[in-house]
């Protein structure tokens, strides 16, 4: 039988019907599609960082528990001994670990919609049923009563709440999250990928609820290339997840680099502050463009709506003008919506000027 024949015979139908995750090659375009921090490690720190890497013994396996890094991160977060900490190869891998640990044919994952696509994808890979509660179409607010009713009806093993949410950029009210954590029978993951850009956090509340685990990542903060995420929760949860984690999931160079970054956390905090200031400026500029409606954001990106039916044309017009953003306009609930990551001031200016002409061309 041909390879394709064997694939048709053996690869699970749910997987065969998927499209592989497609990321366009940005070439020389201005890259504002993936919530990356536009700033690199400052030149004056590169030497010290390389010195640190020089000492890493690459002939040895990494420390399977990343002890040195964990110590630094615990101090940085002020974690008490009653809490556990687990690292993932990006928070994507942590989502996979949670769902492998809690999966099963009769198990449900519950999340608002639209939200981060990997919750749904990994639920599918791990064989859990994925249930969505739609956000209000006009402002992406959560219908808390509908969410509580879904918890009652579905008894989900896992609830994911991106806090703030991707791709909408807004944050649920804290009180809504508290009510959901009170009501949920299993695990509630509060995903704080955008913590450096947000005005609230549940990190200090971990331990107050039996089901609450808070997840974060180094990616959006300036180290997307490292692939490092972490989750904090009651020890019993983290010990269960540790059983599923592959022993050497965090390589030695990542462990050393992340520890170095934590020693210089002020650098990353300054970069995040600069991005938040730029976010306000871009948001105001978008609001002044005729026919453009930006949504509120506590992240490093802005979701905005363009005139009806023009989403794809405006995205293509930006791409033709050398600016890559994210087209969400074909997703249910996100009609006419595009998402731009906040970049450096000159990148944002180039985006705004390309958007102005792309809008005119699309409307003509
Ligand atoms: C980007 C993102 C992640 C994934 O982060 P990685 O650590 O890079 O895997 C997780 N959750 C949300 C909501 C995100 O937007």
PDB file of C-alpha atoms in Angstrom, residues 159-337:
ATOM      1  CA  UNK A 159     -12.203  25.129  31.768  1.00  0.00           C
ATOM      2  CA  UNK A 160      -9.848  27.470  29.902  1.00  0.00           C
ATOM      3  CA  UNK A 161     -10.098  31.213  30.504  1.00  0.00           C
ATOM      4  CA  UNK A 162      -7.578  33.375  28.662  1.00  0.00           C
ATOM      5  CA  UNK A 163      -7.155  36.398  30.962  1.00  0.00           C
ATOM      6  CA  UNK A 164      -6.955  38.654  28.904  1.00  0.00           C
ATOM      7  CA  UNK A 165      -8.378  36.853  25.886  1.00  0.00           C
ATOM      8  CA  UNK A 166      -6.779  36.178  22.507  1.00  0.00           C
ATOM      9  CA  UNK A 167      -7.844  37.086  19.783  1.00  0.00           C
ATOM     10  CA  UNK A 168     -10.232  39.684  21.222  1.00  0.00           C
ATOM     11  CA  UNK A 169      -7.783  41.480  23.562  1.00  0.00           C
ATOM     12  CA  UNK A 170     -10.285  42.158  26.351  1.00  0.00           C
ATOM     13  CA  UNK A 171     -10.211  40.797  29.899  1.00  0.00           C
ATOM     14  CA  UNK A 172     -13.148  39.136  31.613  1.00  0.00           C
ATOM     15  CA  UNK A 173     -14.337  40.832  34.785  1.00  0.00           C
ATOM     16  CA  UNK A 174     -12.443  39.370  37.741  1.00  0.00           C
ATOM     17  CA  UNK A 175     -15.719  38.568  39.462  1.00  0.00           C
ATOM     18  CA  UNK A 176     -16.861  36.430  36.512  1.00  0.00           C
ATOM     19  CA  UNK A 177     -13.684  34.352  36.734  1.00  0.00           C
ATOM     20  CA  UNK A 178     -14.191  33.940  40.488  1.00  0.00           C
ATOM     21  CA  UNK A 179     -17.733  32.680  39.979  1.00  0.00           C
ATOM     22  CA  UNK A 180     -16.558  30.227  37.317  1.00  0.00           C
ATOM     23  CA  UNK A 181     -13.739  28.929  39.540  1.00  0.00           C
ATOM     24  CA  UNK A 182     -16.250  28.489  42.395  1.00  0.00           C
ATOM     25  CA  UNK A 183     -18.653  26.543  40.188  1.00  0.00           C
ATOM     26  CA  UNK A 184     -16.331  24.361  38.094  1.00  0.00           C
ATOM     27  CA  UNK A 185     -15.978  20.760  39.312  1.00  0.00           C
ATOM     28  CA  UNK A 186     -12.494  20.115  37.822  1.00  0.00           C
ATOM     29  CA  UNK A 187      -9.519  22.144  36.666  1.00  0.00           C
ATOM     30  CA  UNK A 188      -9.775  25.832  35.737  1.00  0.00           C
ATOM     31  CA  UNK A 189      -6.782  27.152  33.817  1.00  0.00           C
ATOM     32  CA  UNK A 190      -6.495  30.942  33.906  1.00  0.00           C
ATOM     33  CA  UNK A 191      -4.170  31.599  30.967  1.00  0.00           C
ATOM     34  CA  UNK A 192      -2.191  34.796  31.598  1.00  0.00           C
ATOM     35  CA  UNK A 193      -0.089  34.806  28.434  1.00  0.00           C
ATOM     36  CA  UNK A 194      -0.575  38.595  28.299  1.00  0.00           C
ATOM     37  CA  UNK A 195       0.145  39.337  31.974  1.00  0.00           C
ATOM     38  CA  UNK A 196       2.821  41.979  31.196  1.00  0.00           C
ATOM     39  CA  UNK A 197       0.195  44.040  29.373  1.00  0.00           C
ATOM     40  CA  UNK A 198      -2.794  43.434  31.650  1.00  0.00           C
ATOM     41  CA  UNK A 199      -4.220  45.297  34.616  1.00  0.00           C
ATOM     42  CA  UNK A 200      -5.094  42.288  36.734  1.00  0.00           C
ATOM     43  CA  UNK A 201      -3.843  38.783  37.556  1.00  0.00           C
ATOM     44  CA  UNK A 202      -4.863  35.665  39.469  1.00  0.00           C
ATOM     45  CA  UNK A 203      -1.275  34.687  40.286  1.00  0.00           C
ATOM     46  CA  UNK A 204      -1.626  35.919  43.879  1.00  0.00           C
ATOM     47  CA  UNK A 205      -4.900  34.014  44.263  1.00  0.00           C
ATOM     48  CA  UNK A 206      -3.497  30.573  43.403  1.00  0.00           C
ATOM     49  CA  UNK A 207      -4.183  28.281  46.350  1.00  0.00           C
ATOM     50  CA  UNK A 208      -7.433  30.021  47.273  1.00  0.00           C
ATOM     51  CA  UNK A 209      -9.472  27.657  45.086  1.00  0.00           C
ATOM     52  CA  UNK A 210      -9.048  23.899  44.723  1.00  0.00           C
ATOM     53  CA  UNK A 211      -9.401  23.988  40.951  1.00  0.00           C
ATOM     54  CA  UNK A 212      -7.375  27.073  40.000  1.00  0.00           C
ATOM     55  CA  UNK A 213      -4.115  26.853  38.046  1.00  0.00           C
ATOM     56  CA  UNK A 214      -2.526  29.969  36.502  1.00  0.00           C
ATOM     57  CA  UNK A 215      -0.463  29.605  33.335  1.00  0.00           C
ATOM     58  CA  UNK A 216       1.982  32.095  31.841  1.00  0.00           C
ATOM     59  CA  UNK A 217       4.592  32.227  29.093  1.00  0.00           C
ATOM     60  CA  UNK A 218       7.855  33.998  28.332  1.00  0.00           C
ATOM     61  CA  UNK A 219       6.775  34.274  24.680  1.00  0.00           C
ATOM     62  CA  UNK A 220       4.774  37.489  24.536  1.00  0.00           C
ATOM     63  CA  UNK A 221       7.274  39.172  26.829  1.00  0.00           C
ATOM     64  CA  UNK A 222      10.200  39.038  24.438  1.00  0.00           C
ATOM     65  CA  UNK A 223      11.434  35.446  24.396  1.00  0.00           C
ATOM     66  CA  UNK A 224       9.131  33.696  21.932  1.00  0.00           C
ATOM     67  CA  UNK A 225      12.130  31.918  20.417  1.00  0.00           C
ATOM     68  CA  UNK A 226      12.889  30.120  23.697  1.00  0.00           C
ATOM     69  CA  UNK A 227       9.577  28.244  23.922  1.00  0.00           C
ATOM     70  CA  UNK A 228       9.011  28.437  27.672  1.00  0.00           C
ATOM     71  CA  UNK A 229       5.746  28.496  29.564  1.00  0.00           C
ATOM     72  CA  UNK A 230       4.891  27.695  33.165  1.00  0.00           C
ATOM     73  CA  UNK A 231       1.947  26.934  35.376  1.00  0.00           C
ATOM     74  CA  UNK A 232       1.448  27.493  39.095  1.00  0.00           C
ATOM     75  CA  UNK A 233      -1.097  25.638  41.197  1.00  0.00           C
ATOM     76  CA  UNK A 234      -1.751  23.555  44.297  1.00  0.00           C
ATOM     77  CA  UNK A 235       0.934  20.859  44.592  1.00  0.00           C
ATOM     78  CA  UNK A 236      -1.504  17.981  44.020  1.00  0.00           C
ATOM     79  CA  UNK A 237      -2.376  19.279  40.547  1.00  0.00           C
ATOM     80  CA  UNK A 238       1.215  20.009  39.551  1.00  0.00           C
ATOM     81  CA  UNK A 239       2.392  16.580  40.744  1.00  0.00           C
ATOM     82  CA  UNK A 240      -0.256  14.950  38.548  1.00  0.00           C
ATOM     83  CA  UNK A 241       0.884  16.989  35.536  1.00  0.00           C
ATOM     84  CA  UNK A 242       4.529  16.112  36.229  1.00  0.00           C
ATOM     85  CA  UNK A 243       3.651  12.472  35.543  1.00  0.00           C
ATOM     86  CA  UNK A 244       2.703  13.350  31.965  1.00  0.00           C
ATOM     87  CA  UNK A 245       5.541  15.784  31.231  1.00  0.00           C
ATOM     88  CA  UNK A 246       8.396  14.387  29.132  1.00  0.00           C
ATOM     89  CA  UNK A 247      11.519  14.485  31.324  1.00  0.00           C
ATOM     90  CA  UNK A 248      13.717  16.769  29.194  1.00  0.00           C
ATOM     91  CA  UNK A 249      11.102  19.073  27.709  1.00  0.00           C
ATOM     92  CA  UNK A 250      13.031  22.240  28.622  1.00  0.00           C
ATOM     93  CA  UNK A 251      16.500  22.274  27.066  1.00  0.00           C
ATOM     94  CA  UNK A 252      19.603  23.533  28.884  1.00  0.00           C
ATOM     95  CA  UNK A 253      20.023  26.667  26.742  1.00  0.00           C
ATOM     96  CA  UNK A 254      16.438  27.691  27.474  1.00  0.00           C
ATOM     97  CA  UNK A 255      16.877  27.076  31.204  1.00  0.00           C
ATOM     98  CA  UNK A 256      20.026  29.207  31.281  1.00  0.00           C
ATOM     99  CA  UNK A 257      18.551  31.954  29.087  1.00  0.00           C
ATOM    100  CA  UNK A 258      15.320  32.233  31.065  1.00  0.00           C
ATOM    101  CA  UNK A 259      17.200  32.373  34.378  1.00  0.00           C
ATOM    102  CA  UNK A 260      19.326  35.156  32.874  1.00  0.00           C
ATOM    103  CA  UNK A 261      16.187  36.987  31.738  1.00  0.00           C
ATOM    104  CA  UNK A 262      14.718  36.813  35.246  1.00  0.00           C
ATOM    105  CA  UNK A 263      17.892  38.376  36.637  1.00  0.00           C
ATOM    106  CA  UNK A 264      17.257  41.244  34.229  1.00  0.00           C
ATOM    107  CA  UNK A 265      13.482  41.380  34.527  1.00  0.00           C
ATOM    108  CA  UNK A 266      13.525  45.210  34.649  1.00  0.00           C
ATOM    109  CA  UNK A 267      14.620  45.227  30.992  1.00  0.00           C
ATOM    110  CA  UNK A 268      11.553  43.250  29.971  1.00  0.00           C
ATOM    111  CA  UNK A 269       9.272  45.321  32.170  1.00  0.00           C
ATOM    112  CA  UNK A 270      10.528  48.501  30.497  1.00  0.00           C
ATOM    113  CA  UNK A 271       9.887  46.980  27.065  1.00  0.00           C
ATOM    114  CA  UNK A 272       6.352  45.980  28.102  1.00  0.00           C
ATOM    115  CA  UNK A 273       5.671  49.532  29.343  1.00  0.00           C
ATOM    116  CA  UNK A 274       6.828  50.908  25.994  1.00  0.00           C
ATOM    117  CA  UNK A 275       4.504  48.491  24.185  1.00  0.00           C
ATOM    118  CA  UNK A 276       1.556  49.468  26.399  1.00  0.00           C
ATOM    119  CA  UNK A 277       2.155  53.139  25.600  1.00  0.00           C
ATOM    120  CA  UNK A 278       2.335  52.378  21.880  1.00  0.00           C
ATOM    121  CA  UNK A 279      -0.862  50.325  22.171  1.00  0.00           C
ATOM    122  CA  UNK A 280      -2.733  53.393  23.414  1.00  0.00           C
ATOM    123  CA  UNK A 281      -1.333  55.493  20.580  1.00  0.00           C
ATOM    124  CA  UNK A 282      -2.199  52.928  17.852  1.00  0.00           C
ATOM    125  CA  UNK A 283      -5.642  52.391  19.322  1.00  0.00           C
ATOM    126  CA  UNK A 284      -6.390  56.124  19.195  1.00  0.00           C
ATOM    127  CA  UNK A 285      -5.072  56.347  15.624  1.00  0.00           C
ATOM    128  CA  UNK A 286      -7.234  53.374  14.556  1.00  0.00           C
ATOM    129  CA  UNK A 287     -10.312  54.952  16.131  1.00  0.00           C
ATOM    130  CA  UNK A 288      -9.756  58.072  13.990  1.00  0.00           C
ATOM    131  CA  UNK A 289      -9.744  56.092  10.718  1.00  0.00           C
ATOM    132  CA  UNK A 290     -13.138  56.210   9.002  1.00  0.00           C
ATOM    133  CA  UNK A 291     -14.920  52.846   9.136  1.00  0.00           C
ATOM    134  CA  UNK A 292     -12.408  51.296  11.553  1.00  0.00           C
ATOM    135  CA  UNK A 293     -13.458  50.205  15.050  1.00  0.00           C
ATOM    136  CA  UNK A 294     -10.715  49.012  17.419  1.00  0.00           C
ATOM    137  CA  UNK A 295     -11.681  46.910  20.452  1.00  0.00           C
ATOM    138  CA  UNK A 296     -10.355  47.474  23.968  1.00  0.00           C
ATOM    139  CA  UNK A 297      -7.097  45.643  24.669  1.00  0.00           C
ATOM    140  CA  UNK A 298      -5.098  44.597  27.732  1.00  0.00           C
ATOM    141  CA  UNK A 299      -2.640  42.688  25.533  1.00  0.00           C
ATOM    142  CA  UNK A 300       0.136  43.547  23.075  1.00  0.00           C
ATOM    143  CA  UNK A 301      -2.242  43.374  20.105  1.00  0.00           C
ATOM    144  CA  UNK A 302      -5.357  45.188  18.933  1.00  0.00           C
ATOM    145  CA  UNK A 303      -8.363  43.582  17.296  1.00  0.00           C
ATOM    146  CA  UNK A 304     -10.192  45.920  14.946  1.00  0.00           C
ATOM    147  CA  UNK A 305     -13.175  45.755  12.641  1.00  0.00           C
ATOM    148  CA  UNK A 306     -13.153  47.169   9.097  1.00  0.00           C
ATOM    149  CA  UNK A 307     -16.214  47.983   6.957  1.00  0.00           C
ATOM    150  CA  UNK A 308     -18.430  44.999   6.168  1.00  0.00           C
ATOM    151  CA  UNK A 309     -17.001  42.493   3.710  1.00  0.00           C
ATOM    152  CA  UNK A 310     -13.611  44.224   3.396  1.00  0.00           C
ATOM    153  CA  UNK A 311     -11.596  42.136   5.895  1.00  0.00           C
ATOM    154  CA  UNK A 312      -9.766  39.962   3.381  1.00  0.00           C
ATOM    155  CA  UNK A 313      -9.174  42.840   0.937  1.00  0.00           C
ATOM    156  CA  UNK A 314      -7.704  45.066   3.644  1.00  0.00           C
ATOM    157  CA  UNK A 315      -5.485  42.233   4.889  1.00  0.00           C
ATOM    158  CA  UNK A 316      -4.275  41.567   1.317  1.00  0.00           C
ATOM    159  CA  UNK A 317      -3.754  45.300   0.769  1.00  0.00           C
ATOM    160  CA  UNK A 318      -1.569  45.498   3.878  1.00  0.00           C
ATOM    161  CA  UNK A 319       0.423  42.458   2.773  1.00  0.00           C
ATOM    162  CA  UNK A 320       0.918  43.992  -0.685  1.00  0.00           C
ATOM    163  CA  UNK A 321       2.232  47.097   1.108  1.00  0.00           C
ATOM    164  CA  UNK A 322       4.720  45.068   3.131  1.00  0.00           C
ATOM    165  CA  UNK A 323       2.853  44.684   6.416  1.00  0.00           C
ATOM    166  CA  UNK A 324       1.846  41.260   7.769  1.00  0.00           C
ATOM    167  CA  UNK A 325      -0.940  41.154  10.363  1.00  0.00           C
ATOM    168  CA  UNK A 326      -3.524  38.425  11.122  1.00  0.00           C
ATOM    169  CA  UNK A 327      -6.723  37.963   9.162  1.00  0.00           C
ATOM    170  CA  UNK A 328      -9.495  36.647  11.418  1.00  0.00           C
ATOM    171  CA  UNK A 329     -12.341  37.801   9.196  1.00  0.00           C
ATOM    172  CA  UNK A 330     -13.366  34.304   8.087  1.00  0.00           C
ATOM    173  CA  UNK A 331     -13.738  32.991  11.658  1.00  0.00           C
ATOM    174  CA  UNK A 332     -17.207  32.688  13.148  1.00  0.00           C
ATOM    175  CA  UNK A 333     -17.940  35.665  15.399  1.00  0.00           C
ATOM    176  CA  UNK A 334     -14.978  37.635  14.021  1.00  0.00           C
ATOM    177  CA  UNK A 335     -16.445  38.786  10.707  1.00  0.00           C
ATOM    178  CA  UNK A 336     -14.561  41.799   9.280  1.00  0.00           C
ATOM    179  CA  UNK A 337     -11.975  41.574  12.087  1.00  0.00           C
TER     180      UNK A 337
END
